[in-house]
Structures are given as structure tokens and as C-alpha cells.
CSV table of C-alpha atoms in Angstrom, one decimal:
chain,number,residue,atom,x,y,z
A,319,MET,CA,-28.3,-7.7,20.7
A,320,LYS,CA,-26.1,-6.6,23.6
A,321,PHE,CA,-26.3,-7.8,27.1
A,322,SER,CA,-24.1,-7.5,30.1
A,323,TYR,CA,-22.4,-9.8,32.6
A,324,ASN,CA,-21.6,-8.1,35.9
A,325,ASP,CA,-21.8,-4.7,34.2
A,326,ASN,CA,-18.1,-5.0,33.3
A,327,ILE,CA,-18.1,-7.2,30.2
A,328,THR,CA,-20.3,-6.3,27.3
A,329,MET,CA,-21.1,-9.3,25.1
A,330,HIS,CA,-22.6,-9.4,21.6
A,331,ARG,CA,-24.9,-12.2,20.5
A,332,LEU,CA,-25.2,-13.6,17.0
A,333,ASN,CA,-27.8,-16.3,16.7
A,334,THR,CA,-26.7,-18.6,19.6
A,335,ALA,CA,-23.1,-17.5,19.9
A,336,ASP,CA,-21.8,-14.9,22.3
A,337,PHE,CA,-18.8,-12.7,21.3
A,338,HIS,CA,-16.7,-10.5,23.6
A,339,ARG,CA,-16.8,-6.8,22.7
A,340,ILE,CA,-13.1,-6.7,22.1
A,341,PHE,CA,-13.4,-9.5,19.4
A,342,VAL,CA,-16.3,-7.6,17.8
A,343,ARG,CA,-14.4,-4.3,17.7
A,344,PHE,CA,-11.2,-6.1,16.4
A,345,CYS,CA,-13.3,-7.6,13.6
A,346,SER,CA,-14.8,-4.2,12.8
A,347,TYR,CA,-11.4,-2.5,12.6
A,348,ALA,CA,-9.9,-5.3,10.6
A,349,ALA,CA,-12.9,-5.1,8.2
A,350,HIS,CA,-12.3,-1.4,7.7
A,351,CYS,CA,-8.6,-1.9,7.1
A,352,THR,CA,-9.3,-4.6,4.6
A,353,PHE,CA,-11.9,-2.4,2.9
A,354,GLY,CA,-9.2,0.2,2.5
A,355,LEU,CA,-6.7,-2.3,1.2
A,356,LEU,CA,-9.2,-3.5,-1.4
A,357,ILE,CA,-10.1,0.0,-2.5
A,358,GLY,CA,-6.4,0.7,-2.9
A,359,VAL,CA,-5.7,-2.4,-5.1
A,360,ILE,CA,-8.2,-1.5,-7.8
A,361,PRO,CA,-6.7,1.8,-8.9
A,362,VAL,CA,-3.2,0.3,-8.7
A,363,GLN,CA,-4.0,-2.6,-11.1
A,364,LEU,CA,-6.1,-0.4,-13.4
A,365,THR,CA,-3.2,2.2,-13.6
A,366,LYS,CA,-0.5,-0.5,-14.1
A,367,TYR,CA,-2.2,-2.2,-16.9
A,368,SER,CA,-3.4,0.9,-18.7
A,369,THR,CA,-0.1,2.8,-18.6
A,370,GLY,CA,2.3,0.0,-19.1
A,371,ARG,CA,5.3,2.0,-17.9
A,372,LEU,CA,8.6,0.0,-18.1
A,373,ARG,CA,10.4,-0.9,-15.0
A,374,PRO,CA,14.0,0.3,-14.6
A,375,HIS,CA,15.2,-3.3,-15.2
A,376,PHE,CA,13.1,-3.9,-18.3
A,377,LEU,CA,16.1,-4.1,-20.7
A,378,ASP,CA,17.8,-6.8,-18.6
A,379,VAL,CA,14.6,-8.9,-18.5
A,380,CYS,CA,13.5,-8.4,-22.1
A,381,LYS,CA,16.9,-8.5,-23.8
A,382,PRO,CA,15.5,-7.0,-27.1
A,383,ASN,CA,16.9,-8.0,-30.4
A,384,VAL,CA,18.0,-4.4,-31.2
A,385,ASN,CA,21.7,-3.6,-31.6
A,386,LEU,CA,21.9,0.0,-30.3
A,387,THR,CA,25.5,0.5,-31.2
A,388,VAL,CA,24.8,-0.3,-34.9
A,389,LEU,CA,21.6,1.8,-34.8
A,390,CYS,CA,23.1,4.8,-33.2
A,391,GLY,CA,26.5,4.5,-35.0
A,392,SER,CA,24.9,4.6,-38.4
A,393,GLY,CA,23.7,8.1,-38.0
A,394,SER,CA,20.2,7.2,-38.8
A,395,ALA,CA,19.0,7.2,-35.2
A,396,SER,CA,19.4,9.6,-32.4
A,397,SER,CA,19.4,8.9,-28.6
A,398,HIS,CA,15.7,10.0,-28.5
A,399,ASP,CA,14.3,7.6,-31.1
A,400,TYR,CA,11.4,5.4,-30.1
A,401,ILE,CA,12.0,1.7,-31.0
A,402,GLU,CA,8.8,0.0,-31.8
A,403,ASP,CA,9.9,-3.2,-33.6
A,404,TYR,CA,11.7,-5.6,-31.3
A,405,VAL,CA,11.4,-9.1,-30.0
A,406,CYS,CA,12.2,-9.9,-26.4
A,407,LEU,CA,14.7,-12.7,-26.3
A,408,GLY,CA,15.0,-12.8,-22.5
A,409,GLY,CA,13.2,-14.6,-19.7
A,410,PRO,CA,9.7,-16.1,-19.5
A,411,GLU,CA,6.8,-14.1,-20.9
A,412,ALA,CA,5.4,-13.5,-17.3
A,413,ARG,CA,8.6,-11.7,-16.3
A,414,VAL,CA,8.6,-9.6,-19.4
A,415,ARG,CA,4.9,-8.7,-18.8
A,416,ASN,CA,5.7,-7.9,-15.2
A,417,ALA,CA,8.5,-5.6,-16.3
A,418,ARG,CA,5.9,-3.4,-18.0
A,419,LEU,CA,4.0,-2.7,-14.8
A,420,SER,CA,6.0,0.0,-13.0
A,421,PHE,CA,3.5,2.9,-12.5
A,422,TYR,CA,2.5,3.2,-9.7
A,423,SER,CA,4.0,1.1,-6.9
A,424,GLY,CA,1.5,-1.2,-5.3
A,425,HIS,CA,3.9,-2.0,-2.5
A,426,ALA,CA,4.4,1.6,-1.6
A,427,SER,CA,0.7,2.3,-1.8
A,428,THR,CA,-0.2,-0.6,0.5
A,429,ALA,CA,2.6,0.1,3.0
A,430,MET,CA,1.5,3.7,3.3
A,431,ASN,CA,-2.1,2.8,3.5
A,432,VAL,CA,-1.5,0.4,6.4
A,433,ALA,CA,0.9,2.7,8.2
A,434,VAL,CA,-1.4,5.7,8.1
A,435,PHE,CA,-4.4,3.6,9.1
A,436,CYS,CA,-2.4,2.3,12.1
A,437,VAL,CA,-1.1,5.7,13.0
A,438,MET,CA,-4.6,7.2,13.0
A,439,TYR,CA,-6.0,4.2,14.9
A,440,LEU,CA,-3.4,4.5,17.6
A,441,GLN,CA,-3.9,8.2,17.8
A,442,ALA,CA,-7.6,7.8,18.5
A,443,ARG,CA,-7.4,4.7,20.7
A,444,LEU,CA,-4.4,4.8,23.0
A,445,PRO,CA,-4.8,6.7,26.2
A,446,ARG,CA,-2.5,9.8,26.3
A,447,ARG,CA,-1.6,9.5,29.9
A,448,ILE,CA,0.0,6.1,29.4
A,449,TYR,CA,1.4,6.2,25.9
A,450,GLY,CA,1.0,9.8,24.7
A,451,ILE,CA,4.3,11.4,25.9
A,452,SER,CA,6.9,9.2,24.3
A,453,LEU,CA,5.7,5.8,23.2
A,454,LEU,CA,2.9,6.8,20.9
A,455,PRO,CA,5.0,9.2,18.7
A,456,LEU,CA,7.7,6.5,18.7
A,457,PHE,CA,5.2,3.8,17.4
A,458,GLN,CA,3.8,6.2,14.8
A,459,THR,CA,7.3,7.2,13.6
A,460,MET,CA,8.3,3.5,13.3
A,461,LEU,CA,5.1,2.8,11.3
A,462,ILE,CA,5.7,5.6,8.8
A,463,GLY,CA,9.4,4.8,8.7
A,464,GLY,CA,8.6,1.2,7.8
A,465,ALA,CA,6.4,2.4,4.9
A,466,LEU,CA,9.1,4.7,3.7
A,467,LEU,CA,11.6,1.8,3.9
A,468,VAL,CA,9.4,-0.3,1.7
A,469,GLY,CA,9.3,2.5,-0.9
A,470,TYR,CA,13.1,2.9,-0.7
A,471,SER,CA,13.6,-0.8,-1.2
A,472,ARG,CA,11.4,-0.8,-4.4
A,473,VAL,CA,13.6,1.9,-5.9
A,474,SER,CA,16.9,0.4,-4.8
A,475,ASP,CA,15.9,-3.0,-6.2
A,476,ASN,CA,15.2,-1.4,-9.6
A,477,MET,CA,11.6,-2.4,-9.5
A,478,HIS,CA,10.2,1.1,-9.6
A,479,HIS,CA,11.2,4.6,-10.6
A,480,PRO,CA,11.1,7.2,-7.7
A,481,THR,CA,8.0,8.8,-9.2
A,482,ASP,CA,6.2,5.5,-9.1
A,483,VAL,CA,6.9,5.2,-5.4
A,484,MET,CA,5.9,8.8,-4.6
A,485,VAL,CA,2.6,8.4,-6.4
A,486,GLY,CA,2.1,5.1,-4.6
A,487,PHE,CA,2.7,6.8,-1.2
A,488,ALA,CA,0.2,9.6,-2.1
A,489,ALA,CA,-2.5,7.0,-3.3
A,490,GLY,CA,-2.0,5.0,-0.1
A,491,LEU,CA,-2.3,8.1,2.1
A,492,MET,CA,-5.6,9.1,0.4
A,493,VAL,CA,-7.1,5.6,0.6
A,494,ALA,CA,-6.1,5.4,4.3
A,495,LEU,CA,-7.7,8.8,5.0
A,496,VAL,CA,-11.0,7.7,3.3
A,497,SER,CA,-10.9,4.4,5.1
A,498,VAL,CA,-10.4,5.9,8.5
A,499,SER,CA,-12.8,8.7,8.0
A,500,SER,CA,-15.5,6.1,7.2
A,501,PHE,CA,-15.4,4.8,10.8
A,502,LEU,CA,-13.6,7.4,12.9
A,503,GLY,CA,-16.8,8.1,14.8
A,504,ILE,CA,-16.9,4.5,15.8
A,505,ILE,CA,-13.4,4.6,17.1
A,506,ILE,CA,-14.0,7.7,19.2
A,507,GLU,CA,-17.4,6.7,20.3
A,508,THR,CA,-16.3,3.3,21.7
A,509,PHE,CA,-13.1,4.7,23.3
A,510,VAL,CA,-13.0,3.8,27.0
A,511,ILE,CA,-10.5,5.6,29.1
A,512,CYS,CA,-8.5,3.1,31.1
């Protein structure tokens, strides 16, 4: 139930507690962003565990018991043979299991999801006459640039292939668009021109 003090501050009441409208709106936006993040995590995990694509550093982590020089030098194998029988002699089992979870990048998906969510939120909420000319595009470019930097770091650290990161970006973008579209009316409706 809403009530007003001095016609300037709108408060919301829950049982016996009163909450300022800014706090209620912040919780609403945070809930929608969290909803988008949770929706984004499910397909990432399902895809990672169902495809099992090897990370670029898999051979360094696994250290398989296959001698490729003997195998390829004998003439019985070509460079395109698929090796099925091997034992990982490398690191702990958890690291080897993680080295099989390359497709698609959860970091890139989450970074793009949050960046696009924030870009669209800022576009809808910040007044143009104050921030619109130079600061708003600068903030938005920094957010998208930060997401792209996360993707670049995943490729340069040999944790993902470039295609893993690109698919992660696309998935994060789609989830953010769905998340924002679910409450875009609330953002525009509650916008107060300062």
C-alpha cells in the first residue's frame, strides 16, 4: 500500500515496515537483473556438460599417456586420427574435468548480459538533458568495452576458443534483451524527469 509524506516522498509499506520508493525500485531492478543472470546460467551449464568441448589448454592439464611422435611416425596414424584410448596423467581430476567444459563461455555470457542490461537501464532512466550528450554514451561504451575485455581475456588465457566467447556474447545479449523486455514498461512508467 502506498502513502505519501509531504507529497514529495512516496513510501511503500510491507506489514509494519515502511520502505522508500528508491529502495523498492532498486530491489525490483536487482531482482530482474538476477532473474536474467539465473536464466543465463542454466543454458551455459547444460551446454557445457552436454558438449564437453575441450579447452585450448586440455593437453597441458591432462598430459595423456599417448606418444604422438611414435604414433604419427609409424605411418599407422594420420594427423586427423581420433584418439579414444588414453589415460590422463596430469593434475587433479577436477582440473581435467574443468578442461572439458569450453563451449560456451559463461564468463562472456554473464559479462555481456550485465553490460547490456545496464546499458538499456541507463538509456531508459538517465535524463538526456544532463547525461545524454556525452556522459551516457561514454558510460555505455565503457560497459560494453568491459564485457568485450572479459571475452578477450578468456581467449588470451587459453580458457576458451574464440567461437566459445562469441556464442557466449550472443547468449548473454539474448538473455539481457529478454530480461529487460520483461520490465521495460516499469522502467519507463516510473521514470521521473529531474
